[in-house]
Short mmCIF file of C-alpha atoms and ligand atoms in Angstrom, two decimals:
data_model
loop_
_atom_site.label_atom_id
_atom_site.label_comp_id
_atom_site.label_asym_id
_atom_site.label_seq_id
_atom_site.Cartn_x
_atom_site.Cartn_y
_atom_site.Cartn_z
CA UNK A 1103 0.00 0.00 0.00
CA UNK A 1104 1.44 3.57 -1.16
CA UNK A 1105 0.16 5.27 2.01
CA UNK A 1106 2.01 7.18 4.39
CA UNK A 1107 2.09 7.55 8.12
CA UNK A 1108 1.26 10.86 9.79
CA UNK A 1109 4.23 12.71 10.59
CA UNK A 1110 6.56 10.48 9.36
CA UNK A 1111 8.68 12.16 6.55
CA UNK A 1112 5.58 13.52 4.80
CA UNK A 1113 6.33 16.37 2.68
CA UNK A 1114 3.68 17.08 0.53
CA UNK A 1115 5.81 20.44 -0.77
CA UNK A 1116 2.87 22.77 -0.51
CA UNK A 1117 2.53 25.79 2.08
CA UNK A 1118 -0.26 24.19 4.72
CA UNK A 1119 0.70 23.32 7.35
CA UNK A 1120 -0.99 20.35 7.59
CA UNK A 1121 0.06 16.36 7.14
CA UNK A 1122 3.83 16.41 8.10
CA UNK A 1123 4.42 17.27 12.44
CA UNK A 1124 5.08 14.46 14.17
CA UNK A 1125 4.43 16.54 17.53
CA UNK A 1126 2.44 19.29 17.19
CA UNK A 1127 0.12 20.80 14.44
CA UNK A 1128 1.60 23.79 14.50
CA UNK A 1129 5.64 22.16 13.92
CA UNK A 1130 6.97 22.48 16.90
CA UNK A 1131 5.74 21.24 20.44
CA UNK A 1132 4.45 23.53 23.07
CA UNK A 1133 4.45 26.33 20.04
CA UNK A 1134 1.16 28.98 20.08
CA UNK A 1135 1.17 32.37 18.36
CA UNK A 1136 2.33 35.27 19.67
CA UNK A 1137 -1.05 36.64 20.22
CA UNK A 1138 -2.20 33.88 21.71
CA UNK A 1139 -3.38 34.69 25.52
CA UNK A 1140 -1.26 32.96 27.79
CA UNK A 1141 -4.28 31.34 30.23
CA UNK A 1142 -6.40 29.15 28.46
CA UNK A 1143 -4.42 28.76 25.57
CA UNK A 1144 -1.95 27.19 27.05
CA UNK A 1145 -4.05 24.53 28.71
CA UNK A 1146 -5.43 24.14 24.86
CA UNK A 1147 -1.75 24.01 23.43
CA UNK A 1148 -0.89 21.15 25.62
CA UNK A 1149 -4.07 19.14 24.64
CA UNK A 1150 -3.38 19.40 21.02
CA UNK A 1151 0.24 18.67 21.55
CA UNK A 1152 -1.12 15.75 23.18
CA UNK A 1153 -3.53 14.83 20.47
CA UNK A 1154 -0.83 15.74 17.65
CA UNK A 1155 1.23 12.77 19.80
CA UNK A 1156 -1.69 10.61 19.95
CA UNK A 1157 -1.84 10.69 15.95
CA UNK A 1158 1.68 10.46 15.05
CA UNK A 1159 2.21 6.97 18.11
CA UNK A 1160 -0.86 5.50 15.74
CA UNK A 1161 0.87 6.35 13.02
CA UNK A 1162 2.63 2.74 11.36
CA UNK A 1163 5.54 2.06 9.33
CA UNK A 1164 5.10 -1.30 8.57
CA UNK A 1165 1.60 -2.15 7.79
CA UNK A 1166 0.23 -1.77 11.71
CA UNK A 1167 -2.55 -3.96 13.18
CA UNK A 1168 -4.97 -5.46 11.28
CA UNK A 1169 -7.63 -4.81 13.83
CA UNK A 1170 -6.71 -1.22 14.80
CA UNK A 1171 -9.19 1.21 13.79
CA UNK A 1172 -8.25 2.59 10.47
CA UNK A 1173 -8.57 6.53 10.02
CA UNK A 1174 -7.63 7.31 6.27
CA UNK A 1175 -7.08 11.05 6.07
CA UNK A 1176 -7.41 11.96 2.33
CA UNK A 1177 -5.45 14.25 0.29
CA UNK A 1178 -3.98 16.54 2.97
CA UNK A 1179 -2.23 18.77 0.45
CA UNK A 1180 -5.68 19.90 -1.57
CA UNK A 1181 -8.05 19.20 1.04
CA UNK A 1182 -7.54 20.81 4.57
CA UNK A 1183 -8.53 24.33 5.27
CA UNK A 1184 -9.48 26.19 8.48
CA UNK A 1185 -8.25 23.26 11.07
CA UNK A 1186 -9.51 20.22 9.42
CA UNK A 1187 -6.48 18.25 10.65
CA UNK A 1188 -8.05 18.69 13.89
CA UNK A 1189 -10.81 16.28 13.19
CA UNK A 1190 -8.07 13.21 12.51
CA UNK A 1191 -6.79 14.55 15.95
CA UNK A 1192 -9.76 14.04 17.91
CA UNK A 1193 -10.81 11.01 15.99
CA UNK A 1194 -7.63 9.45 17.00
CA UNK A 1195 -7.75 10.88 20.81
CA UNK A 1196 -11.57 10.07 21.50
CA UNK A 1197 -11.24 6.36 19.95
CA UNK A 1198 -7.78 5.68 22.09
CA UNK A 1199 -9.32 7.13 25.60
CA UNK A 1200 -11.92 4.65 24.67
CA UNK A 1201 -9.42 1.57 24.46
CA UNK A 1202 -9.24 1.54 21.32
CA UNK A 1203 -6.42 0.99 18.78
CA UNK A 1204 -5.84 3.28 16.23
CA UNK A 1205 -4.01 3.48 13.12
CA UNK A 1206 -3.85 7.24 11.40
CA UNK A 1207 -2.67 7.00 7.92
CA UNK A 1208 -2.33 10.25 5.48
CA UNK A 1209 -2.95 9.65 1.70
CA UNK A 1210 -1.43 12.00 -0.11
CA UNK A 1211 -3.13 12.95 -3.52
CA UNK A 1212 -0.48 11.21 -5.45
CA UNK A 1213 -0.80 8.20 -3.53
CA UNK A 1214 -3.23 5.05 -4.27
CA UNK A 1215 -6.27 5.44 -2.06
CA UNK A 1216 -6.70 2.07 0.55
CA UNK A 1217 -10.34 0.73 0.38
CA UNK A 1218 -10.05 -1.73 3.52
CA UNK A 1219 -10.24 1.93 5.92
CA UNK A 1220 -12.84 1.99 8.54
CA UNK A 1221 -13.48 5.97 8.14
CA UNK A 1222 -12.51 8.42 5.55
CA UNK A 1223 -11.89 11.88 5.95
CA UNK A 1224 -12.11 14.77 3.61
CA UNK A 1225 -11.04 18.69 4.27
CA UNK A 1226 -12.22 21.43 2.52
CA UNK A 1227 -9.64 23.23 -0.13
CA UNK A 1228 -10.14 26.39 -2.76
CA UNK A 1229 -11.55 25.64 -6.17
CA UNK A 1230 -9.09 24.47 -8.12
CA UNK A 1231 -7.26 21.74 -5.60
CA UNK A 1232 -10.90 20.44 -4.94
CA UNK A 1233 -11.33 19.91 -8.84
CA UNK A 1234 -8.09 17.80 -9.12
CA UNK A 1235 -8.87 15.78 -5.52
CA UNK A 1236 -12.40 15.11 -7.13
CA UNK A 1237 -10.94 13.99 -10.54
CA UNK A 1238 -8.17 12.20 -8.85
CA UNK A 1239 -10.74 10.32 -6.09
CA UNK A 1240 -12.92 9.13 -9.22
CA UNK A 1241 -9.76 7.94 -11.37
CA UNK A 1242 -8.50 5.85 -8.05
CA UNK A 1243 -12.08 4.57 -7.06
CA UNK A 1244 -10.45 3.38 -3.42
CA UNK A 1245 -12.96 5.71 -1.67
CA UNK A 1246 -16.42 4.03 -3.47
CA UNK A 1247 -14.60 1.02 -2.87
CA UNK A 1248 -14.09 1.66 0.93
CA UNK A 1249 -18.10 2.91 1.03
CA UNK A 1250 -19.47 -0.13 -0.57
CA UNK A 1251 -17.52 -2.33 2.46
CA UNK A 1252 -19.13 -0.17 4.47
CA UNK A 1253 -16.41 2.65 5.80
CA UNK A 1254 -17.65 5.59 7.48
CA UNK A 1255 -16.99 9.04 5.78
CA UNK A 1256 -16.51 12.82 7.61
CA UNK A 1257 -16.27 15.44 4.30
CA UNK A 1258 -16.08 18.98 5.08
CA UNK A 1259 -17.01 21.70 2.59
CA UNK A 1260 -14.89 21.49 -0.39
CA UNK A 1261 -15.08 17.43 0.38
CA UNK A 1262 -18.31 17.65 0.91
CA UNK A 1263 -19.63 19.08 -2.19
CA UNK A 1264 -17.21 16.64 -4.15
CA UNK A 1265 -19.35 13.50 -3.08
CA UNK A 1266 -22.66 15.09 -4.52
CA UNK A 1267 -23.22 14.84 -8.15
CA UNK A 1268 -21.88 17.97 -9.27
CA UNK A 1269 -19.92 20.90 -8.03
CA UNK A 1270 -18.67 24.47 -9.38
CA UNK A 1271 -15.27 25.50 -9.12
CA UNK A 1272 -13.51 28.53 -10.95
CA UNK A 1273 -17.07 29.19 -12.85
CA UNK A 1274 -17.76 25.87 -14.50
CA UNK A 1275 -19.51 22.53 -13.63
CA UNK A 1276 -17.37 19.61 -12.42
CA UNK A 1277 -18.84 16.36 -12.06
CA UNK A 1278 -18.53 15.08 -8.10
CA UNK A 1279 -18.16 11.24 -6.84
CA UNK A 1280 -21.98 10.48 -6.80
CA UNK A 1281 -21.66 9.07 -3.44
CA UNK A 1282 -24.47 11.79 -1.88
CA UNK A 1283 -27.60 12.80 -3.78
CA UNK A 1284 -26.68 16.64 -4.25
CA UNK A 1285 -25.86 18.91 -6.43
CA UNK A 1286 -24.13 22.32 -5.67
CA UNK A 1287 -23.73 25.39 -7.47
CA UNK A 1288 -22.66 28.41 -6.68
CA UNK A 1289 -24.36 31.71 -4.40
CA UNK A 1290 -24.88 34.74 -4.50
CA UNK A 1291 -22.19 35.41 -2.40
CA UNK A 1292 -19.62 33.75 -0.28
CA UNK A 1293 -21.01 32.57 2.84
CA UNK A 1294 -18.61 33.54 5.37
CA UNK A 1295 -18.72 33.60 9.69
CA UNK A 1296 -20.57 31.20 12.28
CA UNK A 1297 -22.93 28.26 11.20
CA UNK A 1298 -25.42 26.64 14.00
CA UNK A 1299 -27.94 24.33 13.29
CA UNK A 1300 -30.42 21.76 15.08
CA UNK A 1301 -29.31 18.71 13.79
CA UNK A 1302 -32.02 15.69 12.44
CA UNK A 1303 -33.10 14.16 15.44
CA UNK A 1304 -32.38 10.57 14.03
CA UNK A 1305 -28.70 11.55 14.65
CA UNK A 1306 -29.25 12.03 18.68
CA UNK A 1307 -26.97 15.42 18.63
CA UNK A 1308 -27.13 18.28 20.06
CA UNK A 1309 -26.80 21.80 18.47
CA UNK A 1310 -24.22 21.71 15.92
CA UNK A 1311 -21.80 24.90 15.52
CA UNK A 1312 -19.11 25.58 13.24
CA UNK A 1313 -17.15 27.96 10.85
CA UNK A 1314 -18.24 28.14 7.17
CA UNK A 1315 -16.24 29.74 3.91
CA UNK A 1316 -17.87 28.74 0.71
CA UNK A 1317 -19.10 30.25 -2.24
CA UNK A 1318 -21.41 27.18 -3.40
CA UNK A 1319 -25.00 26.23 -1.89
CA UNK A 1320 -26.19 22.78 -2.43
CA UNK A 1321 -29.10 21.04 -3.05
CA UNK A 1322 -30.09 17.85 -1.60
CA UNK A 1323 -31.84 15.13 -3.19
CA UNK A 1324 -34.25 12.48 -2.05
CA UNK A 1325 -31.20 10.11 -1.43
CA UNK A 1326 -29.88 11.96 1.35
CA UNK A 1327 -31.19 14.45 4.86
CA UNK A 1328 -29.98 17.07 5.72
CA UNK A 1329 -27.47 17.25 8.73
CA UNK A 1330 -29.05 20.34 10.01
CA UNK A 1331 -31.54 23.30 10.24
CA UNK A 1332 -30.00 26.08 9.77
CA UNK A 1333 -30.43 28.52 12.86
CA UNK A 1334 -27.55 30.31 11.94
CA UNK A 1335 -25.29 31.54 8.61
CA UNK A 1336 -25.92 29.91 5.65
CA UNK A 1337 -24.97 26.44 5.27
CA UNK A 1338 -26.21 24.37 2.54
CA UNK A 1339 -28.85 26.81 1.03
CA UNK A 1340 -29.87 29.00 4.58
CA UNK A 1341 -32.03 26.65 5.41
CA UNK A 1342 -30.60 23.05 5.89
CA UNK A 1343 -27.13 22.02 6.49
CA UNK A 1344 -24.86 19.25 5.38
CA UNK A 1345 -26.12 16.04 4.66
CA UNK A 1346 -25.96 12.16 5.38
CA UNK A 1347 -26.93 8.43 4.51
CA UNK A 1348 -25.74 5.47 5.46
CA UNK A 1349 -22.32 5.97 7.19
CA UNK A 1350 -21.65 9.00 4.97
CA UNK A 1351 -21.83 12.83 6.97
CA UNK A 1352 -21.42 16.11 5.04
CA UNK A 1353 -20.90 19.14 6.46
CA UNK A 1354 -19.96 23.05 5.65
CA UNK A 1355 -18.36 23.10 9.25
CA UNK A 1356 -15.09 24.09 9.64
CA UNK A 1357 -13.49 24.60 13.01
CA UNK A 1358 -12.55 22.10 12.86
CA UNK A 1359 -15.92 20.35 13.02
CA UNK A 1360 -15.45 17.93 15.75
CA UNK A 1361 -13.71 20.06 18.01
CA UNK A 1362 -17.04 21.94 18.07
CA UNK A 1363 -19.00 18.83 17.95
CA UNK A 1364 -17.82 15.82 19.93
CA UNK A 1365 -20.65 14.01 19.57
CA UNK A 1366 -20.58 13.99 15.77
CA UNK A 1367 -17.24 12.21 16.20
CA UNK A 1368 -18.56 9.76 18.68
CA UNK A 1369 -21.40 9.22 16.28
CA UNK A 1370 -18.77 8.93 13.26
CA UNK A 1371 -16.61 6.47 15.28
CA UNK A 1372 -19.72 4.37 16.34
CA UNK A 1373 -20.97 3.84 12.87
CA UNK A 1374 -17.01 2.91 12.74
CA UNK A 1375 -16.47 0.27 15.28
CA UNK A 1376 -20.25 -0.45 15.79
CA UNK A 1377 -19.87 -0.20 19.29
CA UNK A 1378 -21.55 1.82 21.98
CA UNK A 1379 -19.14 4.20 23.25
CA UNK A 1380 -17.97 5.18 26.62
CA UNK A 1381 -18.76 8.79 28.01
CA UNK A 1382 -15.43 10.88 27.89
CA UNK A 1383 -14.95 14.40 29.72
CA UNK A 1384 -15.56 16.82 27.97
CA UNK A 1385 -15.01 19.89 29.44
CA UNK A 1386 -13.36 21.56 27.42
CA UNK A 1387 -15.10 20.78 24.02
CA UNK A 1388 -18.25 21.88 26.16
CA UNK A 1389 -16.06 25.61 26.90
CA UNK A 1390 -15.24 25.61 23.44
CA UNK A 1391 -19.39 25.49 22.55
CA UNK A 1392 -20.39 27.45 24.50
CA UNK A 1393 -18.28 30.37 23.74
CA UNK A 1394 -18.95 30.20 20.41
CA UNK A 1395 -22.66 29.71 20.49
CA UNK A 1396 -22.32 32.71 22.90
CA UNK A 1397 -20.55 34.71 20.38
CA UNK A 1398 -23.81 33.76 18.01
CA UNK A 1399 -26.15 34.68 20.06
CA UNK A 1400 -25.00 37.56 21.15
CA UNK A 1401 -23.51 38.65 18.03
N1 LIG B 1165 -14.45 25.83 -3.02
C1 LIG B 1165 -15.69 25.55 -2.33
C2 LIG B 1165 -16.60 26.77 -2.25
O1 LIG B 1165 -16.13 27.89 -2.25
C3 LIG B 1165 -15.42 24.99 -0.97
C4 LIG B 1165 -14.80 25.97 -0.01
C5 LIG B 1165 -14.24 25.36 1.26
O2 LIG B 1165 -13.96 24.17 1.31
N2 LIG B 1165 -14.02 26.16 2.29
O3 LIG B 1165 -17.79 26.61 -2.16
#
């Protein structure tokens, strides 16, 4: 398998940062911007530092375990905008505090996609990269593959739209994956800022809230529901949000995601491992919520 391990000598020679610390997300351990408030943060820096080691101890060399929990990050270099690394992290984290093993592997968009995964994950990315990671995903066919054994799949925005139908990028129509029933097309204008939503109760979650960027609305078919109703910014059309079947969860969240939303990676990993998970604390996911569906509200 032409795969890669997280953090292992993964140079992907573009300018995110994302796909190639063995440590820490942002290159160097215990690192946090200069602006960075030194009370909370800190406390945060140390978690992801911890997460960022989580990732890079599941990472394998040598073909791993055969029944650790594979978590296929897909093309890192197109496909990973506004923190979406972060949902790998706490993927990896919440599945380990839960016993579990874990093996994180990065497939670089060069690289032969693995079907025997257990979930998938897809970033979002700018027009052009997500034209050439949807082109490239339906030439390698290791993804619909993966889906028809019966992996689980996280795709946010750019990844997202790529599993509908069709998808706009740089003003004309690129055909997606056809693994969701939507179609997306482009807005008005960009929708930019905080996304909330009350998600489809058949889920079980509570209030979803994220970070959108996107200049395309989407259109669900009969095939899929949406994630969400939208209480807040735009998300798929202003009135629903993301959308799922099966084991198969869109989203316009950025944030990343399941930072905001731990429960939509405990739902992700239990359609995963089909096994009822554990409680874990979660303090500081719950700080992170509410602060930003403060900021919403009283925006
Ligand atoms: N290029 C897509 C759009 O603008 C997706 C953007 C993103 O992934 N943030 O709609």
């Amino acid at each position: 398998m032409s795969t890669e391990p997280i953090g292992r000598g993964s140079t992907s020679g573009e300018s995110h940062p994302s796909g190639s610390h063995a440590t820490s997300p942002y290159g160097t351990p215990g690192y946090r911007p200069a602006h960075a408030r030194p009370d909370d943060t800190d406390t945060y820096v140390a978690i992801v530092d911890e997460a960022a080691a989580d990732v890079a101890a599941a990472s394998h060399l040598d073909g791993g375990s055969s029944s650790a929990l594979r978590i296929v990050w897909l093309y890192p270099d197109l496909l990973s905008t506004y923190g979406d690394r972060g949902n790998l992290l706490i993927l990896v984290r919440r599945a380990q505090v839960r016993g579990l093993a874990v093996e994180a592997i990065e497939v670089r968009s060069d690289q032969a996609v693995p079907a025997d995964g257990d979930i998938y994950l897809l970033g979002g990315g700018e027009d052009g990269p997500q034209a050439l990671a949807a082109q490239r995903l339906a030439a390698d066919g290791g993804l619909h593959r993966a889906i028809d054994r019966g992996a689980a799949v996280l795709a946010i925005c750019a990844g997202y739209q790529l599993l509908g139908r069709s998808f706009f990028a740089k003003g004309a129509k690129y055909p997606g994956l056809e693994l969701l029933d939507l179609d997306s097309d482009r807005g008005p204008s960009r929708a930019v800022g905080e996304l909330v939503g009350e998600p489809d109760p058949a889920l079980g979650l509570p209030t979803i809230t994220g970070f959108e960027n996107h200049g395309g609305r989407t259109h669900l078919g009969p095939g899929v529901r949406p994630l969400a109703r939208v209480s807040a910014g735009i998300g798929n059309d202003g009135t629903t949000e993301g959308a799922w079947r099966d084991k198969i969860v869109g989203t316009y969240m950025h944030g990343p995601a399941l930072a905001r939303n731990p429960a939509l990676a405990d739902l992700v990993l239990g359609w995963a491992t089909g096994a009822q998970l554990t409680p874990v604390d979660d303090t500081w996911p719950g700080r992170l919520r509410s602060e930003r569906l403060g900021a919403v509200r009283t925006g």
